[in-house]
Amino acid sequence: MLGHKAVVRLSWFYLLTLPFLLLGLVSADEAQIEELSKEVSPFILTRAPASVRSRSAIKRTRRTIPKVRNKISNVKKKKSSLRYIKPTSQAKLYFPKGTDESELEKATILEIQHLYKLFKRTGKANIHLRLASLYVEQGRLIEYRLYDKFSKEMQQYENKKRPTIPTMNLKPVEEYSKKAIRLLNLYLKRFPKDPRADEVLFHLGYSYFQINQPNKGKAQYELLEKRFPKSKYLEPVYFHLGEYYFDRYKWPQARSYYAKAIRFRDRFYSFSLYKMAWCLFNETRISAAIKTLEKIIKESRRSSNKSINNRLSFSKEALTDLVNFYSHSRLKPVDAYSYFNQWFPGEEKVFSAVEKLAFAYKDLGNPKAVREVFHLLIKLSPYNPKSYEYQYEVVDAYNSVSRSIFIQELSKWVKDYGPRSRWASRNQSNAKLIRESSQKINKYVRNYAYRVHSSYLQTKKVSSRDVAYKIYSLYLKAFPNSKSNEDVRFQFGDLLFDLVRYRASVDQYNIVINRYKKGKHHEAASLNRILALQKIIPSESEVRKMARKADGKSIPFPAVVKEFEQAVTQYIVRYGKRKKAFDMLLVMANIHLEYLHLDQAISYWQRVISKSPSKDVSTITDAVNTILDIYNRKKDYNNLEITARKFLKNRKIYKLPVAKSVRKVLGGIEFKKAEILSNKGEFKLSAELYEQYAKSNSQVKLSITALYNASINYEKVGDHIKVLEIYQSLIRSRGIVNNPKIRLKIMERLPVLYENQGQYLKAAYAYKQYASVYKKSRKTPDYWYNAGVIFDGMNLHKEAVKAYLSYYRSSKKNAKNQVYYLIAQIRERQGDIQRAIGNYSKYLNAPDSNQLNQIRSAHKLAILYKKIRKKSQALQWDRRTIAISKKYKKGASYAAKAQFNLTYQAYARFKSIKIPSDTSKQAKAVQKKLSSLVRLNNEVKKVISFNHIPEVVSSLALMGSANKHLAQTILAAPTPKGLEPDKLKKYQAAVKQNAAPFMKSSKDFFKQALGKSRESKSYIPGLKEIQKELNAGSSVNFKETVYPLALESL
Amino acid sequence: MRARLLTLKKLYTHLPWRVCSMNKQLLILFMITTCLGAEFAYAKKEAVLPTPPSDVELMKRAYESQNELVFKKYISKLLMKNPNHFEALKYLADYHLKNDRLGLAQIIFNKALKKFPKSPEIHNNLGIIALKRNMKEEAVFLFWKTLKYDRSHLEAMLNLSSIYLESYNFERALSLLKRAYPLLEKNMQNKELRSQYTKVMNNFAVALSWSRKSKEAQKIYNSILENADISVNILLNYATLLVDVLDNRRKASRILEKADFLDHSDNYNLQIKRIRNRITNKR
């Protein structure tokens, strides 16, 4: 009875704790998986650029391995644990089968009532004792009933037919026991020397045990043993005391009491033997325990031993426990069959015992023995329907022991008992078995694969990964078309991805996608397939290399990229609203761009814009910029313009900062168009477009360039008005300061334009402005010079001189000395002779290549000195003029003039010689004059040698004048005083005769001069004198006024 | 209109006249004739429209009317279209020449000369610049160059003749004036020439006179007195011829009276007095 209680308590404990344990395990699993999924690293693609436009926009979905139950539900666990092989319930010993307990209870109650009346009435000892024993009996019956009820309720609870855990209320039992104790104690007091005291003590002891006062009970039993050593109640007393110690795990004490009970070889013999075997077993004296059990079996077989109640034969329990004890013994598992063959009747029971042993080994955690025994069983009956379960047990036993053996056994299980195995074909008739076995294998292998895969994900152990790979492969080989394949293939695909076997991964995902179109993994598989394909498509750098070779032409997609695009398209079609779909659009857009499929790239980017949320500013900005950039690369400015305008109308875009750049681009399109037109040679249209752009984008920096370009094109078509307008507006504009190059060009070009237009004053000032701003420019000296020339021409002498001097300072050439000549001319025109002389002198002293100007300068200096009556200096410069002219063999006219001036000096000297009135001196004076005339003649010859007609004519005329002067001087010479009239006449006649040749030669010279003047068309200033001389005395007296004419011709 | 007419003509030629009824034929003919009439009227209207004056013309008009602003505007316009526009350059240089900006005028003429090296007008005007700078030798050279490119360049001939006459090279002057005279008669529509006509004729007469062709000179003077405004100098020249060469004292006296009437200034008084003295001396 006590053992039974212990069993009950133990089972209660398990019943109460097991659900919580199970619950804990499940929740732990869930938590683990949750943790796992968190730890799964996001699939950041290595080739991902930083921007949103990267291919990495797609992230892999979190992988979740299906939840794995710790125990396979449909595998019915054999009740092989210790708690199931505890000694049989004691109640059954008292109430064997067929006993109607309730009827008995009713009868007992009636009897108690009846006896109680009698006891009250009579108080007899017999009635007293009977009543007490009936109370004990009744308590036992109630206890049995309650236990029975409790057992059933517990069963219901275990079967989940009852929500709450049942409780057992033993109070009614205690009531009866207490009543019994009271009656028995009263009896002992009333009849202390009654011979039936041993019975009273036995019941008393028992009742104390019932009300859970075992020590009092034990004391009563010990008192009984002491007082009545030969009592018939000693056997149950020993047994109960054995039980008392058994329950308290005091195996030796318990064994000693069981041994005492055995000695009686009565009712408790087999039971005591059985319990003693357990005591030995618990004392780890396994072989002794086995021998005790063997004894029980042997005793039971001895049919001659009739003293032992068959009802209480423990052979069945002993056989059961023998298997258990065998499992704990040192006996070889392989020998189990031959051993059990000795004890179990029939092959079937032996087989069953071996099977139980195998399970017992399993419970003990002895996988080697499990493997050996189950293999033995399989060997004994290879096509046994249970064989697949035996193999399963082997697999299960090695589940967490040795992975290599486990996989070996698992493979064996799958191969030997799978749906295509020989075992399955043999058991084909048992469809249920085949189905169940197949399901079991399927489920187990799958779950195991998941578990290992999950473990791999958690620990990242390579071994786990490899095992998972093997198991998945095994599974898919055995169950290629299983319903649960979707899950497995999806997980396998994931694993292959981790194994960097992307192609194989894609293949698995393809199956999941194509076969399970409405499956739970369809979306994730679609996504992961894209990710796997993304890993095997050519990298960005590879594509870039290809693009370089393609030289700007689009590159056709390789097969794998096509596959990738198809996968993306499929995903977008089905899961278009997912965020990942948007990311894929980004990736595809980028890929098309890389392969230079510009049109497709544009369409993808446009889809990106339409799908992107308004808040995703960076993506929209990227998309907008990329689309515009593509059009720009294609030089498709029409579409660029259309697109840019559309963007500005788009609600998502027009408020963003990128709209500003779109507007800029829009402006830039006009600019580009203008540029293209310019390249095509349509300068006018181009110029108009540039101008239009500049007007509409006046705030943009490029507007300055546009206007400048417009001016260039206008200039090309000859529209200088526009050019000038633009230049003027540009020069006035503020932005020109920021465009120094354009400013330089404009300032360089503007004076030329003014000059070309005839706006010389503006041109001069523009030249001056440029030269004063760009002092170090190459053109600066020339511009100063030009400004000087124009100012000079405009009679702005001061400005001209300044400009010329600036030119002198800025120029590094020798020709810069020319400015002195130019300034001298200005000063001369101004009438500032001194300064003119100074500048001409400077010019002549400075090196210059213009030889003619040097001659002219010398000549000018002679003239200017003459003007200021510095005759000697004038003559000096005349001489120098001649010298320079001779040196350079140039400027004969100037030399001739200079020579004439010198000759004229000779003439003046000749004229200055006067004939004195003193006759004695007259001849000498005449002689002197004649010699002077000869010198003059020589000088004239020099003039003539230059062969410059005007000077030749003038010289001849000068000679005529000299001769005439001599003749007149001779004729006018004073006559000697005191001459008689005849002599005077003769004298005068002689004088006339002397003068006549000079007069004649004078006329000849004049005629010669006139003749010479007729040879030339030149202007001859000396002709006037000649004509007057030759026409003297005629009617022509040259008194008329001649009008000088200066008729311009237009 | 033309297109429509062409289609009607085609219609006319390709019409199945035999098949058409008389009324239809008449209708088609009516349509054709109306269209032809309209076409004719349109063409006539086109011909009647006046052509707008060109920029060159407008520039010349502005120059003549001395509208400086408009003149400069058109000059710029013409030169912007063509920086070597001959007319524009010529007029611009002349404008500066007239404003005594000889240097600038010379620059512009030289610029034009680069593009048009055989232009007589430019050479003549450059000769005038030289003349204004008292560089007569160079002026003569330039005028002769003008005549080289245009033998009948009247202004050059006259300019040259005046220089020659001033330098008493009346033979050359006379030959040039003889060549110029018929041309001068023809070019009387030239405003400037018309204004200078009397001076030219005076010079011609003086040249004839100095060449002892007194009768011809007298004819010239008479023609001047008949046709043009008379200046005191011309009258004095004629009087001189009449007194000193032709000995026609009476006419000379009349001419002197006329001169004295026209200008009574001291400048001329002295000259008139001298000629009168010569008349009285001769008597």
PDB file of N, CA and C in Angstrom, chain A residues 718 720-721 756-760 789 793-795 897 948 1014 1016-1017 1019 1023-1024 1027 1031 1034 1037-1050, chain B residues 76 79-80 90 94 98 100 104 107 121 124-125 128 131 137 140 144 153 158-159 162 164 167-172 196 202-203 209-210 212 231 233 237 244:
ATOM      1  N   GLY A 718      27.344  88.088 -89.025  1.00  0.00           N
ATOM      2  CA  GLY A 718      27.563  89.478 -89.412  1.00  0.00           C
ATOM      3  C   GLY A 718      26.597  90.451 -88.776  1.00  0.00           C
ATOM      4  N   HIS A 720      26.491  92.623 -86.430  1.00  0.00           N
ATOM      5  CA  HIS A 720      27.359  93.307 -85.476  1.00  0.00           C
ATOM      6  C   HIS A 720      26.587  94.206 -84.533  1.00  0.00           C
ATOM      7  N   ILE A 721      25.397  94.600 -84.963  1.00  0.00           N
ATOM      8  CA  ILE A 721      24.574  95.446 -84.085  1.00  0.00           C
ATOM      9  C   ILE A 721      24.274  94.680 -82.810  1.00  0.00           C
ATOM     10  N   ASN A 756      35.189  99.055 -86.197  1.00  0.00           N
ATOM     11  CA  ASN A 756      34.560  98.567 -87.417  1.00  0.00           C
ATOM     12  C   ASN A 756      33.269  99.305 -87.729  1.00  0.00           C
ATOM     13  N   GLN A 757      32.605  99.738 -86.675  1.00  0.00           N
ATOM     14  CA  GLN A 757      31.338 100.442 -86.861  1.00  0.00           C
ATOM     15  C   GLN A 757      31.532 101.902 -87.186  1.00  0.00           C
ATOM     16  N   GLY A 758      32.753 102.343 -87.083  1.00  0.00           N
ATOM     17  CA  GLY A 758      33.019 103.745 -87.355  1.00  0.00           C
ATOM     18  C   GLY A 758      32.852 104.621 -86.131  1.00  0.00           C
ATOM     19  N   GLN A 759      32.644 103.973 -84.952  1.00  0.00           N
ATOM     20  CA  GLN A 759      32.534 104.768 -83.729  1.00  0.00           C
ATOM     21  C   GLN A 759      33.939 104.880 -83.126  1.00  0.00           C
ATOM     22  N   TYR A 760      34.713 105.760 -83.751  1.00  0.00           N
ATOM     23  CA  TYR A 760      36.140 105.794 -83.443  1.00  0.00           C
ATOM     24  C   TYR A 760      36.450 106.316 -82.047  1.00  0.00           C
ATOM     25  N   VAL A 789      46.489 106.574 -82.007  1.00  0.00           N
ATOM     26  CA  VAL A 789      46.282 106.935 -83.416  1.00  0.00           C
ATOM     27  C   VAL A 789      44.902 107.566 -83.604  1.00  0.00           C
ATOM     28  N   GLY A 793      43.960 111.271 -84.642  1.00  0.00           N
ATOM     29  CA  GLY A 793      43.089 111.557 -85.784  1.00  0.00           C
ATOM     30  C   GLY A 793      41.918 112.451 -85.411  1.00  0.00           C
ATOM     31  N   MET A 794      41.455 112.292 -84.171  1.00  0.00           N
ATOM     32  CA  MET A 794      40.302 113.078 -83.704  1.00  0.00           C
ATOM     33  C   MET A 794      40.739 114.455 -83.180  1.00  0.00           C
ATOM     34  N   ASN A 795      42.027 114.751 -83.325  1.00  0.00           N
ATOM     35  CA  ASN A 795      42.615 116.009 -82.837  1.00  0.00           C
ATOM     36  C   ASN A 795      42.566 116.130 -81.318  1.00  0.00           C
ATOM     37  N   LYS A 897      65.793 118.707-101.147  1.00  0.00           N
ATOM     38  CA  LYS A 897      65.307 119.929-100.522  1.00  0.00           C
ATOM     39  C   LYS A 897      66.380 120.511 -99.610  1.00  0.00           C
ATOM     40  N   HIS A 948      65.510 115.370-108.308  1.00  0.00           N
ATOM     41  CA  HIS A 948      64.152 115.621-107.835  1.00  0.00           C
ATOM     42  C   HIS A 948      63.673 116.885-108.541  1.00  0.00           C
ATOM     43  N   ARG A1014      58.227 121.069-117.330  1.00  0.00           N
ATOM     44  CA  ARG A1014      57.243 120.444-118.223  1.00  0.00           C
ATOM     45  C   ARG A1014      57.418 118.920-118.280  1.00  0.00           C
ATOM     46  N   SER A1016      57.831 117.037-115.815  1.00  0.00           N
ATOM     47  CA  SER A1016      57.196 116.384-114.647  1.00  0.00           C
ATOM     48  C   SER A1016      55.810 116.946-114.386  1.00  0.00           C
ATOM     49  N   LYS A1017      54.979 116.041-113.801  1.00  0.00           N
ATOM     50  CA  LYS A1017      53.644 116.468-113.428  1.00  0.00           C
ATOM     51  C   LYS A1017      53.627 117.006-111.994  1.00  0.00           C
ATOM     52  N   TYR A1019      54.283 118.977-108.405  1.00  0.00           N
ATOM     53  CA  TYR A1019      54.061 120.348-107.964  1.00  0.00           C
ATOM     54  C   TYR A1019      55.425 121.001-107.838  1.00  0.00           C
ATOM     55  N   LEU A1023      58.129 127.517-109.852  1.00  0.00           N
ATOM     56  CA  LEU A1023      57.722 127.813-111.228  1.00  0.00           C
ATOM     57  C   LEU A1023      57.185 129.250-111.360  1.00  0.00           C
ATOM     58  N   LYS A1024      56.597 129.724-110.261  1.00  0.00           N
ATOM     59  CA  LYS A1024      55.998 131.053-110.260  1.00  0.00           C
ATOM     60  C   LYS A1024      57.035 132.117-110.682  1.00  0.00           C
ATOM     61  N   GLN A1027      57.992 131.754-114.383  1.00  0.00           N
ATOM     62  CA  GLN A1027      56.975 132.283-115.306  1.00  0.00           C
ATOM     63  C   GLN A1027      57.020 133.808-115.308  1.00  0.00           C
ATOM     64  N   ASN A1031      57.833 135.850-118.556  1.00  0.00           N
ATOM     65  CA  ASN A1031      56.737 136.638-119.134  1.00  0.00           C
ATOM     66  C   ASN A1031      56.870 138.132-118.825  1.00  0.00           C
ATOM     67  N   SER A1034      55.521 141.100-121.048  1.00  0.00           N
ATOM     68  CA  SER A1034      54.374 140.715-121.893  1.00  0.00           C
ATOM     69  C   SER A1034      53.080 141.224-121.255  1.00  0.00           C
ATOM     70  N   ASN A1037      50.468 139.441-116.788  1.00  0.00           N
ATOM     71  CA  ASN A1037      51.147 139.975-115.604  1.00  0.00           C
ATOM     72  C   ASN A1037      50.777 139.246-114.304  1.00  0.00           C
ATOM     73  N   PHE A1038      50.060 138.152-114.450  1.00  0.00           N
ATOM     74  CA  PHE A1038      49.746 137.246-113.302  1.00  0.00           C
ATOM     75  C   PHE A1038      49.130 137.996-112.118  1.00  0.00           C
ATOM     76  N   LYS A1039      48.259 138.937-112.485  1.00  0.00           N
ATOM     77  CA  LYS A1039      47.633 139.670-111.384  1.00  0.00           C
ATOM     78  C   LYS A1039      46.277 139.078-110.996  1.00  0.00           C
ATOM     79  N   GLU A1040      45.810 138.141-111.788  1.00  0.00           N
ATOM     80  CA  GLU A1040      44.496 137.570-111.532  1.00  0.00           C
ATOM     81  C   GLU A1040      44.492 136.687-110.260  1.00  0.00           C
ATOM     82  N   THR A1041      43.332 136.617-109.716  1.00  0.00           N
ATOM     83  CA  THR A1041      43.164 135.757-108.536  1.00  0.00           C
ATOM     84  C   THR A1041      42.801 134.349-108.987  1.00  0.00           C
ATOM     85  N   VAL A1042      43.532 133.425-108.418  1.00  0.00           N
ATOM     86  CA  VAL A1042      43.237 132.004-108.714  1.00  0.00           C
ATOM     87  C   VAL A1042      42.568 131.386-107.474  1.00  0.00           C
ATOM     88  N   TYR A1043      41.500 130.686-107.731  1.00  0.00           N
ATOM     89  CA  TYR A1043      40.801 130.036-106.605  1.00  0.00           C
ATOM     90  C   TYR A1043      41.407 128.658-106.340  1.00  0.00           C
ATOM     91  N   PRO A1044      41.940 128.472-105.151  1.00  0.00           N
ATOM     92  CA  PRO A1044      42.379 127.099-104.828  1.00  0.00           C
ATOM     93  C   PRO A1044      41.147 126.210-104.594  1.00  0.00           C
ATOM     94  N   LEU A1045      41.141 125.083-105.198  1.00  0.00           N
ATOM     95  CA  LEU A1045      39.970 124.181-105.078  1.00  0.00           C
ATOM     96  C   LEU A1045      40.339 122.928-104.271  1.00  0.00           C
ATOM     97  N   ALA A1046      39.352 122.478-103.506  1.00  0.00           N
ATOM     98  CA  ALA A1046      39.526 121.182-102.796  1.00  0.00           C
ATOM     99  C   ALA A1046      38.193 120.446-102.893  1.00  0.00           C
ATOM    100  N   LEU A1047      37.998 119.890-104.048  1.00  0.00           N
ATOM    101  CA  LEU A1047      36.690 119.258-104.308  1.00  0.00           C
ATOM    102  C   LEU A1047      36.749 117.777-103.900  1.00  0.00           C
ATOM    103  N   GLU A1048      35.946 117.486-102.913  1.00  0.00           N
ATOM    104  CA  GLU A1048      35.893 116.072-102.486  1.00  0.00           C
ATOM    105  C   GLU A1048      34.983 115.317-103.435  1.00  0.00           C
ATOM    106  N   SER A1049      35.280 114.096-103.565  1.00  0.00           N
ATOM    107  CA  SER A1049      34.412 113.281-104.436  1.00  0.00           C
ATOM    108  C   SER A1049      33.730 112.204-103.608  1.00  0.00           C
ATOM    109  N   LEU A1050      32.432 112.117-103.746  1.00  0.00           N
ATOM    110  CA  LEU A1050      31.664 111.121-102.986  1.00  0.00           C
ATOM    111  C   LEU A1050      30.905 110.203-103.932  1.00  0.00           C
TER     112      LEU A1050
ATOM    113  N   SER B  76      26.767 103.336 -88.586  1.00  0.00           N
ATOM    114  CA  SER B  76      27.037 102.193 -87.698  1.00  0.00           C
ATOM    115  C   SER B  76      26.328 100.953 -88.210  1.00  0.00           C
ATOM    116  N   LEU B  79      28.086  99.707 -91.285  1.00  0.00           N
ATOM    117  CA  LEU B  79      29.404  99.138 -90.977  1.00  0.00           C
ATOM    118  C   LEU B  79      29.304  97.893 -90.119  1.00  0.00           C
ATOM    119  N   MET B  80      28.249  97.824 -89.308  1.00  0.00           N
ATOM    120  CA  MET B  80      28.076  96.606 -88.510  1.00  0.00           C
ATOM    121  C   MET B  80      27.757  95.435 -89.414  1.00  0.00           C
ATOM    122  N   LYS B  90      33.398 105.827 -96.864  1.00  0.00           N
ATOM    123  CA  LYS B  90      33.658 107.037 -97.632  1.00  0.00           C
ATOM    124  C   LYS B  90      32.956 108.226 -96.988  1.00  0.00           C
ATOM    125  N   ASP B  94      34.551 111.360 -94.950  1.00  0.00           N
ATOM    126  CA  ASP B  94      34.243 112.690 -95.436  1.00  0.00           C
ATOM    127  C   ASP B  94      33.659 113.556 -94.319  1.00  0.00           C
ATOM    128  N   LYS B  98      35.309 116.895 -93.097  1.00  0.00           N
ATOM    129  CA  LYS B  98      34.610 118.190 -93.048  1.00  0.00           C
ATOM    130  C   LYS B  98      34.725 118.805 -91.657  1.00  0.00           C
ATOM    131  N   ASP B 100      37.251 118.679 -89.899  1.00  0.00           N
ATOM    132  CA  ASP B 100      38.679 118.961 -89.725  1.00  0.00           C
ATOM    133  C   ASP B 100      39.413 117.889 -88.909  1.00  0.00           C
ATOM    134  N   LEU B 104      41.802 111.307 -88.612  1.00  0.00           N
ATOM    135  CA  LEU B 104      40.811 110.228 -88.581  1.00  0.00           C
ATOM    136  C   LEU B 104      40.287 109.938 -89.984  1.00  0.00           C
ATOM    137  N   ILE B 107      42.757 107.943 -91.676  1.00  0.00           N
ATOM    138  CA  ILE B 107      42.718 106.543 -91.197  1.00  0.00           C
ATOM    139  C   ILE B 107      41.614 105.779 -91.915  1.00  0.00           C
ATOM    140  N   GLU B 121      37.812 107.889-105.879  1.00  0.00           N
ATOM    141  CA  GLU B 121      37.251 108.808-104.880  1.00  0.00           C
ATOM    142  C   GLU B 121      38.154 108.888-103.654  1.00  0.00           C
ATOM    143  N   ASN B 124      41.304 110.769-104.413  1.00  0.00           N
ATOM    144  CA  ASN B 124      41.011 112.195-104.507  1.00  0.00           C
ATOM    145  C   ASN B 124      40.885 112.813-103.116  1.00  0.00           C
ATOM    146  N   ASN B 125      40.133 112.098-102.255  1.00  0.00           N
ATOM    147  CA  ASN B 125      39.912 112.645-100.913  1.00  0.00           C
ATOM    148  C   ASN B 125      41.191 112.645-100.084  1.00  0.00           C
ATOM    149  N   ILE B 128      42.958 115.574-101.039  1.00  0.00           N
ATOM    150  CA  ILE B 128      42.429 116.776-100.380  1.00  0.00           C
ATOM    151  C   ILE B 128      43.005 116.916 -98.980  1.00  0.00           C
ATOM    152  N   LEU B 131      46.308 118.161 -99.312  1.00  0.00           N
ATOM    153  CA  LEU B 131      46.212 119.571 -99.678  1.00  0.00           C
ATOM    154  C   LEU B 131      45.966 120.428 -98.442  1.00  0.00           C
ATOM    155  N   GLU B 137      52.754 118.614-102.951  1.00  0.00           N
ATOM    156  CA  GLU B 137      53.449 117.614-103.776  1.00  0.00           C
ATOM    157  C   GLU B 137      52.722 116.268-103.701  1.00  0.00           C
ATOM    158  N   VAL B 140      49.241 116.456-105.300  1.00  0.00           N
ATOM    159  CA  VAL B 140      49.327 116.325-106.765  1.00  0.00           C
ATOM    160  C   VAL B 140      49.479 114.858-107.160  1.00  0.00           C
ATOM    161  N   TRP B 144      46.746 112.823-109.312  1.00  0.00           N
ATOM    162  CA  TRP B 144      47.113 112.134-110.568  1.00  0.00           C
ATOM    163  C   TRP B 144      46.764 110.655-110.481  1.00  0.00           C
ATOM    164  N   HIS B 153      37.804 111.862-113.912  1.00  0.00           N
ATOM    165  CA  HIS B 153      37.396 112.247-112.564  1.00  0.00           C
ATOM    166  C   HIS B 153      37.458 113.770-112.455  1.00  0.00           C
ATOM    167  N   LEU B 158      39.921 119.184-111.451  1.00  0.00           N
ATOM    168  CA  LEU B 158      39.750 120.570-111.017  1.00  0.00           C
ATOM    169  C   LEU B 158      40.697 120.897-109.864  1.00  0.00           C
ATOM    170  N   ASN B 159      40.805 119.937-108.925  1.00  0.00           N
ATOM    171  CA  ASN B 159      41.713 120.154-107.796  1.00  0.00           C
ATOM    172  C   ASN B 159      43.146 120.327-108.292  1.00  0.00           C
ATOM    173  N   SER B 162      43.719 123.560-110.092  1.00  0.00           N
ATOM    174  CA  SER B 162      43.833 124.714-109.194  1.00  0.00           C
ATOM    175  C   SER B 162      45.240 124.788-108.579  1.00  0.00           C
ATOM    176  N   TYR B 164      48.013 123.522-109.910  1.00  0.00           N
ATOM    177  CA  TYR B 164      48.920 123.914-111.000  1.00  0.00           C
ATOM    178  C   TYR B 164      48.833 125.413-111.262  1.00  0.00           C
ATOM    179  N   SER B 167      50.539 127.372-108.752  1.00  0.00           N
ATOM    180  CA  SER B 167      52.008 127.337-108.909  1.00  0.00           C
ATOM    181  C   SER B 167      52.432 127.835-110.308  1.00  0.00           C
ATOM    182  N   TYR B 168      51.565 128.505-110.989  1.00  0.00           N
ATOM    183  CA  TYR B 168      51.811 129.129-112.297  1.00  0.00           C
ATOM    184  C   TYR B 168      52.150 128.112-113.370  1.00  0.00           C
ATOM    185  N   ASN B 169      51.738 126.838-113.131  1.00  0.00           N
ATOM    186  CA  ASN B 169      51.924 125.835-114.190  1.00  0.00           C
ATOM    187  C   ASN B 169      50.628 125.812-114.993  1.00  0.00           C
ATOM    188  N   PHE B 170      50.374 126.991-115.654  1.00  0.00           N
ATOM    189  CA  PHE B 170      49.061 127.154-116.295  1.00  0.00           C
ATOM    190  C   PHE B 170      48.879 126.297-117.523  1.00  0.00           C
ATOM    191  N   GLU B 171      49.997 125.866-118.101  1.00  0.00           N
ATOM    192  CA  GLU B 171      49.855 124.970-119.276  1.00  0.00           C
ATOM    193  C   GLU B 171      49.153 123.671-118.858  1.00  0.00           C
ATOM    194  N   ARG B 172      49.646 123.095-117.756  1.00  0.00           N
ATOM    195  CA  ARG B 172      49.043 121.833-117.268  1.00  0.00           C
ATOM    196  C   ARG B 172      47.626 122.101-116.758  1.00  0.00           C
ATOM    197  N   GLN B 196      30.870 125.473-106.722  1.00  0.00           N
ATOM    198  CA  GLN B 196      32.257 125.828-107.069  1.00  0.00           C
ATOM    199  C   GLN B 196      32.392 126.246-108.543  1.00  0.00           C
ATOM    200  N   ASN B 202      36.365 130.669-113.326  1.00  0.00           N
ATOM    201  CA  ASN B 202      37.334 131.749-113.145  1.00  0.00           C
ATOM    202  C   ASN B 202      38.748 131.238-113.376  1.00  0.00           C
ATOM    203  N   ASN B 203      39.025 130.105-112.734  1.00  0.00           N
ATOM    204  CA  ASN B 203      40.363 129.517-112.905  1.00  0.00           C
ATOM    205  C   ASN B 203      40.625 129.207-114.380  1.00  0.00           C
ATOM    206  N   SER B 209      43.795 133.061-119.956  1.00  0.00           N
ATOM    207  CA  SER B 209      44.372 134.391-120.019  1.00  0.00           C
ATOM    208  C   SER B 209      45.887 134.333-119.962  1.00  0.00           C
ATOM    209  N   TRP B 210      46.394 133.540-118.996  1.00  0.00           N
ATOM    210  CA  TRP B 210      47.843 133.407-118.848  1.00  0.00           C
ATOM    211  C   TRP B 210      48.461 132.670-120.033  1.00  0.00           C
ATOM    212  N   ARG B 212      47.606 133.287-122.944  1.00  0.00           N
ATOM    213  CA  ARG B 212      47.414 134.263-124.022  1.00  0.00           C
ATOM    214  C   ARG B 212      46.267 133.888-124.932  1.00  0.00           C
ATOM    215  N   SER B 231      31.366 136.864-108.135  1.00  0.00           N
ATOM    216  CA  SER B 231      32.136 137.306-106.972  1.00  0.00           C
ATOM    217  C   SER B 231      33.031 138.491-107.413  1.00  0.00           C
ATOM    218  N   ASN B 233      36.158 138.996-106.923  1.00  0.00           N
ATOM    219  CA  ASN B 233      37.435 138.563-107.496  1.00  0.00           C
ATOM    220  C   ASN B 233      37.323 138.284-108.986  1.00  0.00           C
ATOM    221  N   ASN B 237      39.233 140.052-111.932  1.00  0.00           N
ATOM    222  CA  ASN B 237      40.030 139.309-112.927  1.00  0.00           C
ATOM    223  C   ASN B 237      39.633 139.719-114.346  1.00  0.00           C
ATOM    224  N   ASP B 244      44.361 145.140-119.294  1.00  0.00           N
ATOM    225  CA  ASP B 244      45.768 144.852-119.606  1.00  0.00           C
ATOM    226  C   ASP B 244      45.970 144.145-120.938  1.00  0.00           C
TER     227      ASP B 244
END
